[in-house]
PDB file of C-alpha atoms and ligand atoms in Angstrom:
ATOM      1  CA  MET S  10    -117.675  30.239-220.291  1.00 87.00           C
ATOM      2  CA  SER S  11    -118.510  26.931-221.960  1.00 97.00           C
ATOM      3  CA  ALA S  12    -115.594  25.166-223.544  1.00 98.00           C
ATOM      4  CA  GLY S  13    -114.346  22.457-225.856  1.00 98.00           C
ATOM      5  CA  ARG S  14    -111.075  20.665-225.310  1.00 98.00           C
ATOM      6  CA  PHE S  15    -108.312  18.413-226.565  1.00 98.00           C
ATOM      7  CA  ALA S  16    -107.085  15.958-223.950  1.00 98.00           C
ATOM      8  CA  PRO S  17    -104.023  14.025-225.090  1.00 98.00           C
ATOM      9  CA  SER S  18    -102.230  11.385-223.031  1.00 97.00           C
ATOM     10  CA  PRO S  19     -98.491  12.190-223.025  1.00 98.00           C
ATOM     11  CA  SER S  20     -97.396   8.677-223.936  1.00 96.00           C
ATOM     12  CA  GLY S  21     -95.888   9.400-227.357  1.00 95.00           C
ATOM     13  CA  ASP S  22     -95.687  11.940-230.155  1.00 96.00           C
ATOM     14  CA  LEU S  23     -98.964  13.098-231.694  1.00 97.00           C
ATOM     15  CA  HIS S  24     -99.415  11.547-235.134  1.00 97.00           C
ATOM     16  CA  LEU S  25    -101.393  12.946-238.062  1.00 97.00           C
ATOM     17  CA  GLY S  26    -104.632  11.428-236.753  1.00 97.00           C
ATOM     18  CA  ASN S  27    -104.169  13.008-233.324  1.00 98.00           C
ATOM     19  CA  LEU S  28    -103.241  16.371-234.882  1.00 98.00           C
ATOM     20  CA  ARG S  29    -106.345  16.229-237.059  1.00 98.00           C
ATOM     21  CA  THR S  30    -108.528  15.442-234.026  1.00 98.00           C
ATOM     22  CA  ALA S  31    -106.965  18.392-232.161  1.00 98.00           C
ATOM     23  CA  ILE S  32    -107.606  20.709-235.117  1.00 98.00           C
ATOM     24  CA  LEU S  33    -111.223  19.512-235.358  1.00 98.00           C
ATOM     25  CA  ALA S  34    -111.734  19.960-231.597  1.00 98.00           C
ATOM     26  CA  TRP S  35    -110.445  23.528-231.997  1.00 98.00           C
ATOM     27  CA  LEU S  36    -112.759  24.062-234.999  1.00 98.00           C
ATOM     28  CA  PHE S  37    -115.843  22.759-233.180  1.00 98.00           C
ATOM     29  CA  ALA S  38    -115.071  24.952-230.159  1.00 98.00           C
ATOM     30  CA  ARG S  39    -114.176  28.155-231.961  1.00 98.00           C
ATOM     31  CA  SER S  40    -116.974  27.924-234.542  1.00 98.00           C
ATOM     32  CA  SER S  41    -119.480  27.707-231.686  1.00 98.00           C
ATOM     33  CA  GLY S  42    -117.975  30.574-229.662  1.00 98.00           C
ATOM     34  CA  ARG S  43    -116.538  28.322-226.985  1.00 98.00           C
ATOM     35  CA  ALA S  44    -113.245  28.515-225.148  1.00 98.00           C
ATOM     36  CA  PHE S  45    -110.731  25.852-226.186  1.00 98.00           C
ATOM     37  CA  LEU S  46    -108.742  24.039-223.499  1.00 98.00           C
ATOM     38  CA  VAL S  47    -105.874  21.572-223.548  1.00 98.00           C
ATOM     39  CA  ARG S  48    -105.728  19.023-220.738  1.00 98.00           C
ATOM     40  CA  VAL S  49    -102.823  16.659-220.148  1.00 98.00           C
ATOM     41  CA  GLU S  50    -104.204  13.219-219.274  1.00 98.00           C
ATOM     42  CA  ASP S  51    -101.219  11.798-217.454  1.00 97.00           C
ATOM     43  CA  LEU S  52    -102.878   9.520-214.892  1.00 95.00           C
ATOM     44  CA  ASP S  53    -101.161   6.479-216.359  1.00 93.00           C
ATOM     45  CA  ARG S  54     -97.818   6.905-214.610  1.00 91.00           C
ATOM     46  CA  GLN S  55     -96.186   4.010-216.436  1.00 93.00           C
ATOM     47  CA  ARG S  56     -96.767   5.443-219.899  1.00 95.00           C
ATOM     48  CA  SER S  57     -96.776   9.223-219.334  1.00 96.00           C
ATOM     49  CA  ARG S  58     -93.537  11.162-219.889  1.00 97.00           C
ATOM     50  CA  PRO S  59     -92.928  14.880-219.309  1.00 96.00           C
ATOM     51  CA  GLU S  60     -90.952  15.067-222.565  1.00 97.00           C
ATOM     52  CA  PHE S  61     -94.014  13.930-224.531  1.00 98.00           C
ATOM     53  CA  GLU S  62     -96.152  16.531-222.769  1.00 98.00           C
ATOM     54  CA  ARG S  63     -93.653  19.145-223.965  1.00 98.00           C
ATOM     55  CA  THR S  64     -93.441  17.909-227.562  1.00 98.00           C
ATOM     56  CA  GLN S  65     -97.220  17.487-227.814  1.00 98.00           C
ATOM     57  CA  LEU S  66     -97.841  21.098-226.746  1.00 98.00           C
ATOM     58  CA  GLU S  67     -95.054  22.294-229.061  1.00 98.00           C
ATOM     59  CA  ASP S  68     -96.554  20.346-231.953  1.00 98.00           C
ATOM     60  CA  LEU S  69    -100.048  21.775-231.366  1.00 98.00           C
ATOM     61  CA  ALA S  70     -98.542  25.281-231.332  1.00 98.00           C
ATOM     62  CA  ALA S  71     -96.498  24.519-234.478  1.00 98.00           C
ATOM     63  CA  MET S  72     -99.774  23.652-236.261  1.00 98.00           C
ATOM     64  CA  GLY S  73    -100.967  27.164-235.361  1.00 98.00           C
ATOM     65  CA  LEU S  74    -103.425  26.106-232.654  1.00 98.00           C
ATOM     66  CA  THR S  75    -104.018  28.383-229.697  1.00 98.00           C
ATOM     67  CA  TRP S  76    -105.784  27.501-226.480  1.00 98.00           C
ATOM     68  CA  ASP S  77    -107.056  29.210-223.372  1.00 98.00           C
ATOM     69  CA  PRO S  78    -104.740  28.858-220.389  1.00 98.00           C
ATOM     70  CA  PRO S  79    -104.064  27.175-218.080  1.00 97.00           C
ATOM     71  CA  VAL S  80    -103.115  23.731-219.373  1.00 98.00           C
ATOM     72  CA  VAL S  81    -104.106  21.399-216.518  1.00 98.00           C
ATOM     73  CA  ARG S  82    -102.496  18.084-215.660  1.00 98.00           C
ATOM     74  CA  GLN S  83    -104.603  15.258-214.271  1.00 98.00           C
ATOM     75  CA  SER S  84    -101.750  14.060-212.055  1.00 97.00           C
ATOM     76  CA  GLU S  85    -102.159  17.302-210.045  1.00 97.00           C
ATOM     77  CA  ARG S  86    -105.924  17.014-209.548  1.00 98.00           C
ATOM     78  CA  ASP S  87    -106.262  13.984-207.298  1.00 97.00           C
ATOM     79  CA  ASP S  88    -108.128  15.941-204.589  1.00 98.00           C
ATOM     80  CA  LEU S  89    -110.857  16.813-207.048  1.00 98.00           C
ATOM     81  CA  TYR S  90    -111.313  13.167-208.077  1.00 98.00           C
ATOM     82  CA  ALA S  91    -111.300  12.004-204.442  1.00 98.00           C
ATOM     83  CA  ALA S  92    -113.986  14.576-203.560  1.00 98.00           C
ATOM     84  CA  ALA S  93    -116.201  13.433-206.452  1.00 98.00           C
ATOM     85  CA  LEU S  94    -115.748   9.797-205.457  1.00 98.00           C
ATOM     86  CA  GLY S  95    -116.697  10.749-201.888  1.00 98.00           C
ATOM     87  CA  ARG S  96    -119.914  12.366-203.146  1.00 98.00           C
ATOM     88  CA  LEU S  97    -120.867   9.252-205.106  1.00 98.00           C
ATOM     89  CA  THR S  98    -120.103   7.024-202.135  1.00 98.00           C
ATOM     90  CA  THR S  99    -122.206   9.180-199.789  1.00 98.00           C
ATOM     91  CA  ALA S 100    -125.057   8.899-202.285  1.00 97.00           C
ATOM     92  CA  GLY S 101    -124.755   5.079-202.252  1.00 97.00           C
ATOM     93  CA  LEU S 102    -123.583   4.997-205.868  1.00 97.00           C
ATOM     94  CA  THR S 103    -120.362   3.026-205.412  1.00 98.00           C
ATOM     95  CA  PHE S 104    -119.288  -0.389-204.165  1.00 98.00           C
ATOM     96  CA  GLU S 105    -116.033  -2.090-203.319  1.00 98.00           C
ATOM     97  CA  CYS S 106    -114.903  -4.673-205.870  1.00 98.00           C
ATOM     98  CA  PHE S 107    -112.410  -7.379-204.952  1.00 97.00           C
ATOM     99  CA  CYS S 108    -112.426  -9.221-208.273  1.00 95.00           C
ATOM    100  CA  THR S 109    -109.220  -9.998-210.099  1.00 92.00           C
ATOM    101  CA  ARG S 110    -109.145  -9.644-213.875  1.00 89.00           C
ATOM    102  CA  ARG S 111    -109.175 -13.400-214.123  1.00 89.00           C
ATOM    103  CA  GLU S 112    -112.282 -13.762-211.935  1.00 89.00           C
ATOM    104  CA  ILE S 113    -114.086 -11.231-214.098  1.00 89.00           C
ATOM    105  CA  ALA S 114    -112.993 -12.979-217.312  1.00 85.00           C
ATOM    106  CA  GLU S 115    -114.299 -16.280-215.939  1.00 85.00           C
ATOM    107  CA  ALA S 116    -117.596 -14.825-214.715  1.00 84.00           C
ATOM    108  CA  VAL S 117    -118.352 -13.082-218.014  1.00 76.00           C
ATOM    109  CA  ARG S 118    -118.067 -16.387-219.846  1.00 77.00           C
ATOM    110  CA  ALA S 119    -121.035 -17.637-217.817  1.00 74.00           C
ATOM    111  CA  PRO S 120    -124.444 -17.885-219.545  1.00 71.00           C
ATOM    112  CA  HIS S 121    -126.510 -14.655-219.505  1.00 67.00           C
ATOM    113  CA  ALA S 122    -123.453 -12.486-218.824  1.00 69.00           C
ATOM    114  CA  GLN S 123    -123.253  -9.325-220.920  1.00 72.00           C
ATOM    115  CA  PRO S 124    -120.019  -9.511-222.880  1.00 71.00           C
ATOM    116  CA  GLY S 125    -117.425  -6.966-221.789  1.00 74.00           C
ATOM    117  CA  HIS S 126    -119.437  -5.966-218.741  1.00 85.00           C
ATOM    118  CA  TYR S 127    -118.764  -6.278-215.067  1.00 93.00           C
ATOM    119  CA  PRO S 128    -120.702  -9.382-213.983  1.00 91.00           C
ATOM    120  CA  GLY S 129    -121.885  -7.862-210.690  1.00 93.00           C
ATOM    121  CA  THR S 130    -119.985 -10.278-208.437  1.00 94.00           C
ATOM    122  CA  CYS S 131    -119.240  -7.772-205.635  1.00 96.00           C
ATOM    123  CA  ARG S 132    -122.287  -5.536-205.980  1.00 96.00           C
ATOM    124  CA  ASP S 133    -124.215  -7.037-203.089  1.00 95.00           C
ATOM    125  CA  LEU S 134    -121.642  -8.454-200.699  1.00 96.00           C
ATOM    126  CA  THR S 135    -122.640  -8.353-197.024  1.00 97.00           C
ATOM    127  CA  PRO S 136    -120.491  -6.253-194.655  1.00 96.00           C
ATOM    128  CA  GLU S 137    -119.047  -9.533-193.284  1.00 97.00           C
ATOM    129  CA  GLN S 138    -118.107 -10.773-196.756  1.00 97.00           C
ATOM    130  CA  ARG S 139    -116.476  -7.436-197.502  1.00 96.00           C
ATOM    131  CA  ASP S 140    -114.421  -7.552-194.288  1.00 96.00           C
ATOM    132  CA  GLU S 141    -113.285 -11.032-195.187  1.00 96.00           C
ATOM    133  CA  ARG S 142    -112.276 -10.065-198.710  1.00 96.00           C
ATOM    134  CA  ARG S 143    -110.584  -6.862-197.552  1.00 95.00           C
ATOM    135  CA  ALA S 144    -108.186  -8.923-195.438  1.00 96.00           C
ATOM    136  CA  GLU S 145    -106.930 -10.589-198.635  1.00 94.00           C
ATOM    137  CA  ARG S 146    -106.985  -7.825-201.189  1.00 94.00           C
ATOM    138  CA  SER S 147    -107.556  -4.088-201.290  1.00 96.00           C
ATOM    139  CA  PRO S 148    -110.682  -3.226-203.243  1.00 98.00           C
ATOM    140  CA  ALA S 149    -111.232  -1.216-206.389  1.00 98.00           C
ATOM    141  CA  ILE S 150    -114.193   1.163-206.221  1.00 98.00           C
ATOM    142  CA  ARG S 151    -116.865   0.791-208.883  1.00 98.00           C
ATOM    143  CA  LEU S 152    -119.853   2.854-209.884  1.00 98.00           C
ATOM    144  CA  ARG S 153    -123.176   1.270-208.905  1.00 97.00           C
ATOM    145  CA  ALA S 154    -124.855   2.042-212.221  1.00 95.00           C
ATOM    146  CA  ASP S 155    -128.633   1.839-211.997  1.00 90.00           C
ATOM    147  CA  ALA S 156    -129.476   2.400-215.671  1.00 90.00           C
ATOM    148  CA  PRO S 157    -128.808  -0.326-218.261  1.00 90.00           C
ATOM    149  CA  THR S 158    -128.329   2.195-221.071  1.00 95.00           C
ATOM    150  CA  TRP S 159    -127.860   5.940-221.462  1.00 97.00           C
ATOM    151  CA  THR S 160    -128.414   8.203-224.456  1.00 98.00           C
ATOM    152  CA  VAL S 161    -125.849  10.726-225.648  1.00 98.00           C
ATOM    153  CA  ARG S 162    -126.060  13.396-228.309  1.00 98.00           C
ATOM    154  CA  ASP S 163    -123.259  13.327-230.839  1.00 98.00           C
ATOM    155  CA  GLU S 164    -122.924  16.041-233.481  1.00 97.00           C
ATOM    156  CA  LEU S 165    -121.781  13.492-236.066  1.00 97.00           C
ATOM    157  CA  HIS S 166    -123.650  10.350-234.985  1.00 96.00           C
ATOM    158  CA  GLY S 167    -126.948  11.790-233.701  1.00 97.00           C
ATOM    159  CA  GLU S 168    -128.715  10.553-230.545  1.00 98.00           C
ATOM    160  CA  VAL S 169    -127.207   7.231-229.582  1.00 97.00           C
ATOM    161  CA  ALA S 170    -128.074   4.919-226.689  1.00 97.00           C
ATOM    162  CA  GLY S 171    -125.340   2.680-225.354  1.00 95.00           C
ATOM    163  CA  PRO S 172    -124.798   0.351-222.413  1.00 93.00           C
ATOM    164  CA  VAL S 173    -123.733   1.679-219.013  1.00 94.00           C
ATOM    165  CA  ASP S 174    -121.366  -0.437-216.958  1.00 93.00           C
ATOM    166  CA  ASP S 175    -120.290  -0.511-213.306  1.00 96.00           C
ATOM    167  CA  LEU S 176    -117.175   1.480-214.216  1.00 96.00           C
ATOM    168  CA  VAL S 177    -114.031   1.264-212.129  1.00 97.00           C
ATOM    169  CA  LEU S 178    -113.646   4.697-210.513  1.00 98.00           C
ATOM    170  CA  ARG S 179    -110.600   3.947-208.374  1.00 98.00           C
ATOM    171  CA  ARG S 180    -108.277   1.056-209.051  1.00 96.00           C
ATOM    172  CA  ASN S 181    -107.207  -1.293-206.308  1.00 95.00           C
ATOM    173  CA  ASP S 182    -103.760   0.364-206.208  1.00 95.00           C
ATOM    174  CA  GLY S 183    -105.513   3.611-205.174  1.00 95.00           C
ATOM    175  CA  ALA S 184    -105.178   5.384-208.557  1.00 96.00           C
ATOM    176  CA  HIS S 185    -108.251   7.210-209.825  1.00 97.00           C
ATOM    177  CA  ALA S 186    -109.477   5.841-213.121  1.00 97.00           C
ATOM    178  CA  TYR S 187    -109.565   7.650-216.459  1.00 97.00           C
ATOM    179  CA  ASN S 188    -113.381   7.487-216.666  1.00 97.00           C
ATOM    180  CA  LEU S 189    -113.792   9.316-213.354  1.00 98.00           C
ATOM    181  CA  ALA S 190    -111.074  11.898-214.075  1.00 98.00           C
ATOM    182  CA  VAL S 191    -112.350  12.756-217.538  1.00 98.00           C
ATOM    183  CA  VAL S 192    -115.906  13.326-216.320  1.00 98.00           C
ATOM    184  CA  VAL S 193    -114.884  15.290-213.212  1.00 98.00           C
ATOM    185  CA  ASP S 194    -112.486  17.457-215.232  1.00 98.00           C
ATOM    186  CA  ASP S 195    -114.960  18.194-218.005  1.00 98.00           C
ATOM    187  CA  GLY S 196    -117.464  19.244-215.317  1.00 98.00           C
ATOM    188  CA  ALA S 197    -114.952  21.348-213.368  1.00 98.00           C
ATOM    189  CA  GLN S 198    -113.676  23.045-216.542  1.00 98.00           C
ATOM    190  CA  ASP S 199    -117.163  23.834-217.949  1.00 98.00           C
ATOM    191  CA  VAL S 200    -116.478  21.594-220.938  1.00 98.00           C
ATOM    192  CA  ASP S 201    -119.862  21.048-222.574  1.00 98.00           C
ATOM    193  CA  GLN S 202    -118.532  19.845-225.951  1.00 98.00           C
ATOM    194  CA  VAL S 203    -116.323  16.752-226.123  1.00 98.00           C
ATOM    195  CA  VAL S 204    -114.598  16.234-229.470  1.00 98.00           C
ATOM    196  CA  ARG S 205    -112.306  13.196-229.686  1.00 98.00           C
ATOM    197  CA  GLY S 206    -111.522  10.111-231.750  1.00 98.00           C
ATOM    198  CA  GLU S 207    -114.161   7.530-232.577  1.00 97.00           C
ATOM    199  CA  ASP S 208    -112.263   4.959-230.516  1.00 96.00           C
ATOM    200  CA  LEU S 209    -113.915   6.521-227.444  1.00 97.00           C
ATOM    201  CA  PHE S 210    -117.440   6.536-228.848  1.00 97.00           C
ATOM    202  CA  GLU S 211    -118.422   3.461-226.849  1.00 95.00           C
ATOM    203  CA  ALA S 212    -117.198   5.057-223.623  1.00 96.00           C
ATOM    204  CA  ALA S 213    -119.531   8.047-224.001  1.00 98.00           C
ATOM    205  CA  PRO S 214    -122.846   6.667-222.623  1.00 97.00           C
ATOM    206  CA  ALA S 215    -121.268   5.476-219.361  1.00 97.00           C
ATOM    207  CA  GLN S 216    -119.309   8.728-219.006  1.00 98.00           C
ATOM    208  CA  ALA S 217    -122.446  10.810-219.603  1.00 98.00           C
ATOM    209  CA  TYR S 218    -124.290   8.660-217.067  1.00 98.00           C
ATOM    210  CA  LEU S 219    -121.483   9.271-214.576  1.00 98.00           C
ATOM    211  CA  ALA S 220    -121.741  13.033-215.189  1.00 98.00           C
ATOM    212  CA  HIS S 221    -125.465  12.770-214.484  1.00 97.00           C
ATOM    213  CA  ALA S 222    -124.809  10.763-211.289  1.00 97.00           C
ATOM    214  CA  LEU S 223    -122.422  13.514-210.149  1.00 98.00           C
ATOM    215  CA  GLY S 224    -125.015  16.193-210.846  1.00 97.00           C
ATOM    216  CA  LEU S 225    -122.899  17.618-213.692  1.00 98.00           C
ATOM    217  CA  PRO S 226    -124.289  18.762-217.027  1.00 97.00           C
ATOM    218  CA  GLU S 227    -123.881  16.160-219.765  1.00 98.00           C
ATOM    219  CA  PRO S 228    -121.743  17.384-222.670  1.00 98.00           C
ATOM    220  CA  THR S 229    -122.595  16.988-226.316  1.00 98.00           C
ATOM    221  CA  TYR S 230    -120.075  14.871-228.182  1.00 98.00           C
ATOM    222  CA  ALA S 231    -118.478  14.737-231.600  1.00 98.00           C
ATOM    223  CA  HIS S 232    -116.548  11.520-232.144  1.00 98.00           C
ATOM    224  CA  VAL S 233    -114.467  12.140-235.230  1.00 98.00           C
ATOM    225  CA  PRO S 234    -113.215   9.462-237.647  1.00 97.00           C
ATOM    226  CA  LEU S 235    -109.885   7.866-236.899  1.00 96.00           C
ATOM    227  CA  ALA S 236    -106.816   7.847-239.118  1.00 96.00           C
ATOM    228  CA  LEU S 237    -105.959   4.387-240.436  1.00 96.00           C
ATOM    229  CA  ASN S 238    -102.893   3.018-242.166  1.00 95.00           C
ATOM    230  CA  ALA S 239    -102.939   1.434-245.629  1.00 92.00           C
ATOM    231  CA  GLU S 240    -103.868  -1.940-244.060  1.00 93.00           C
ATOM    232  CA  GLY S 241    -106.916  -0.416-242.406  1.00 93.00           C
ATOM    233  CA  ARG S 242    -105.457  -0.499-238.893  1.00 95.00           C
ATOM    234  CA  ARG S 243    -105.275   2.424-236.467  1.00 94.00           C
ATOM    235  CA  LEU S 244    -102.431   4.722-237.479  1.00 95.00           C
ATOM    236  CA  ALA S 245     -99.299   4.280-235.367  1.00 91.00           C
ATOM    237  CA  LYS S 246     -95.869   5.822-235.287  1.00 86.00           C
ATOM    238  CA  ARG S 247     -94.349   2.837-237.075  1.00 88.00           C
ATOM    239  CA  ASP S 248     -96.478   3.686-240.138  1.00 91.00           C
ATOM    240  CA  GLY S 249     -93.771   6.017-241.429  1.00 89.00           C
ATOM    241  CA  ALA S 250     -93.620   9.798-241.597  1.00 90.00           C
ATOM    242  CA  VAL S 251     -96.694  10.554-239.513  1.00 95.00           C
ATOM    243  CA  THR S 252     -95.449  12.897-236.766  1.00 97.00           C
ATOM    244  CA  LEU S 253     -93.837  16.339-236.780  1.00 97.00           C
ATOM    245  CA  ARG S 254     -90.505  14.664-236.091  1.00 96.00           C
ATOM    246  CA  ASP S 255     -90.577  13.673-239.796  1.00 95.00           C
ATOM    247  CA  LEU S 256     -93.017  16.135-241.336  1.00 96.00           C
ATOM    248  CA  SER S 257     -93.015  19.934-241.382  1.00 98.00           C
ATOM    249  CA  PRO S 258     -96.196  21.593-240.044  1.00 98.00           C
ATOM    250  CA  ALA S 259     -96.852  22.801-243.615  1.00 98.00           C
ATOM    251  CA  ALA S 260     -96.673  19.229-244.945  1.00 97.00           C
ATOM    252  CA  ALA S 261     -98.944  18.038-242.126  1.00 98.00           C
ATOM    253  CA  TRP S 262    -101.447  20.800-242.992  1.00 98.00           C
ATOM    254  CA  ASP S 263    -101.336  19.756-246.667  1.00 97.00           C
ATOM    255  CA  LEU S 264    -102.319  16.199-245.722  1.00 97.00           C
ATOM    256  CA  ILE S 265    -104.915  17.169-243.109  1.00 98.00           C
ATOM    257  CA  GLY S 266    -106.454  19.893-245.313  1.00 97.00           C
ATOM    258  CA  ALA S 267    -106.713  17.435-248.227  1.00 97.00           C
ATOM    259  CA  SER S 268    -108.314  14.824-245.943  1.00 97.00           C
ATOM    260  CA  LEU S 269    -110.989  17.371-245.032  1.00 97.00           C
ATOM    261  CA  GLY S 270    -111.516  18.434-248.649  1.00 97.00           C
ATOM    262  CA  VAL S 271    -110.404  22.025-248.032  1.00 97.00           C
ATOM    263  CA  ALA S 272    -107.530  24.238-249.145  1.00 96.00           C
ATOM    264  CA  ALA S 273    -107.089  25.656-245.607  1.00 96.00           C
ATOM    265  CA  ARG S 274    -103.559  25.565-244.264  1.00 96.00           C
ATOM    266  CA  SER S 275    -104.120  27.174-240.851  1.00 98.00           C
ATOM    267  CA  PRO S 276    -106.779  27.011-238.118  1.00 98.00           C
ATOM    268  CA  GLU S 277    -108.162  30.439-239.099  1.00 98.00           C
ATOM    269  CA  GLU S 278    -108.484  29.465-242.761  1.00 98.00           C
ATOM    270  CA  LEU S 279    -110.189  26.259-241.722  1.00 98.00           C
ATOM    271  CA  LEU S 280    -112.668  28.193-239.578  1.00 98.00           C
ATOM    272  CA  ALA S 281    -113.564  30.300-242.621  1.00 98.00           C
ATOM    273  CA  GLU S 282    -113.866  27.281-244.948  1.00 97.00           C
ATOM    274  CA  LEU S 283    -115.339  24.346-243.071  1.00 98.00           C
ATOM    275  CA  ASP S 284    -118.582  23.907-241.176  1.00 97.00           C
ATOM    276  CA  PRO S 285    -117.894  21.124-238.642  1.00 97.00           C
ATOM    277  CA  ALA S 286    -121.204  19.489-239.647  1.00 95.00           C
ATOM    278  CA  ASP S 287    -119.607  18.808-243.058  1.00 96.00           C
ATOM    279  CA  ILE S 288    -116.508  16.937-241.971  1.00 96.00           C
ATOM    280  CA  PRO S 289    -116.028  13.590-243.754  1.00 96.00           C
ATOM    281  CA  ARG S 290    -117.563  10.656-241.858  1.00 95.00           C
ATOM    282  CA  ASN S 291    -115.288   7.914-243.124  1.00 96.00           C
ATOM    283  CA  PRO S 292    -111.955   6.983-241.581  1.00 96.00           C
ATOM    284  CA  TRP S 293    -108.970   8.814-243.017  1.00 96.00           C
ATOM    285  CA  VAL S 294    -106.758   6.216-244.703  1.00 95.00           C
ATOM    286  CA  ILE S 295    -103.170   7.427-244.911  1.00 93.00           C
ATOM    287  CA  GLY S 296    -100.541   6.086-247.274  1.00 77.00           C
ATOM    288  CA  SER S 297    -102.811   4.205-249.652  1.00 56.00           C
TER     289      SER S 297
HETATM  290  N1  LIG G  28    -106.740  11.040-223.052  1.00 96.45           N
HETATM  291  C1  LIG G  28    -107.526  10.283-223.980  1.00 96.45           C
HETATM  292  C2  LIG G  28    -106.657   9.832-225.134  1.00 96.45           C
HETATM  293  O1  LIG G  28    -105.615  10.413-225.390  1.00 96.45           O
HETATM  294  C3  LIG G  28    -108.661  11.106-224.544  1.00 96.45           C
HETATM  295  C4  LIG G  28    -109.768  11.242-223.590  1.00 96.45           C
HETATM  296  C5  LIG G  28    -110.921  12.117-224.066  1.00 96.45           C
HETATM  297  O2  LIG G  28    -110.751  12.884-225.024  1.00 96.45           O
HETATM  298  O3  LIG G  28    -111.972  12.045-223.446  1.00 96.45           O
HETATM  299  O4  LIG G  28    -107.005   8.861-225.783  1.00 96.45           O
END
């Protein structure tokens, strides 16, 4: 069955913006007859904490959200990511990259470099050059992207083309990268609708391209507006009473319902009241 999902990283409590994104992901999925999954994106071992995984799931349940089991954890799915990376490598779609961050920063300042993009330094090393570099530093693995741009379909933004980069798929410490995991998981879990915050909008074309390179169906997206604080910056925990540690679920529903222009105070009421095509397109400014 096709599915939508909410995929939080367990690195802190969910704030009102995250809860609203989760509720909207649920709404998009359920209003289109899809399953709704929750996936714990805990690949970042430094920042992920089991206690946040627990409180995040408790908070989603306290808001009245339900999801289809099981909840999967990325830290337990390394074999799947390694197999996908192996397929790309067999197809000639990866290369070893020995660059340090500093080397990349220096190379992208060069004339003609595309800002924010991998400058291609290690794309075409000879086997001898690679052997030499490997003796000094273990490589990251990057995607050998062969399309400059890729077009995605977003329910709120329409058809949008964006640049595709030689994404890091495995870091030089051996950890699989978020971009690989997210695409492999969405494919493996039959997720064909990706609803998440607008901060990831720019990541979508390269992720959709990667899905294509892996022979996976490309999902449709809905990048929903972010919550901002009164100064116009991304909402953060320090912005006051913005998590369920300080707010009751009823108070959180009051704020989220008002931000969506509806009287709904539960997921089911929201489903009856709001067509996802009508959700407000502007950022949600809290505390102004
Ligand atoms: N785990 C990511 C985050 O919490 C979301 C990734 C996604 O939805 O694709 O920012």
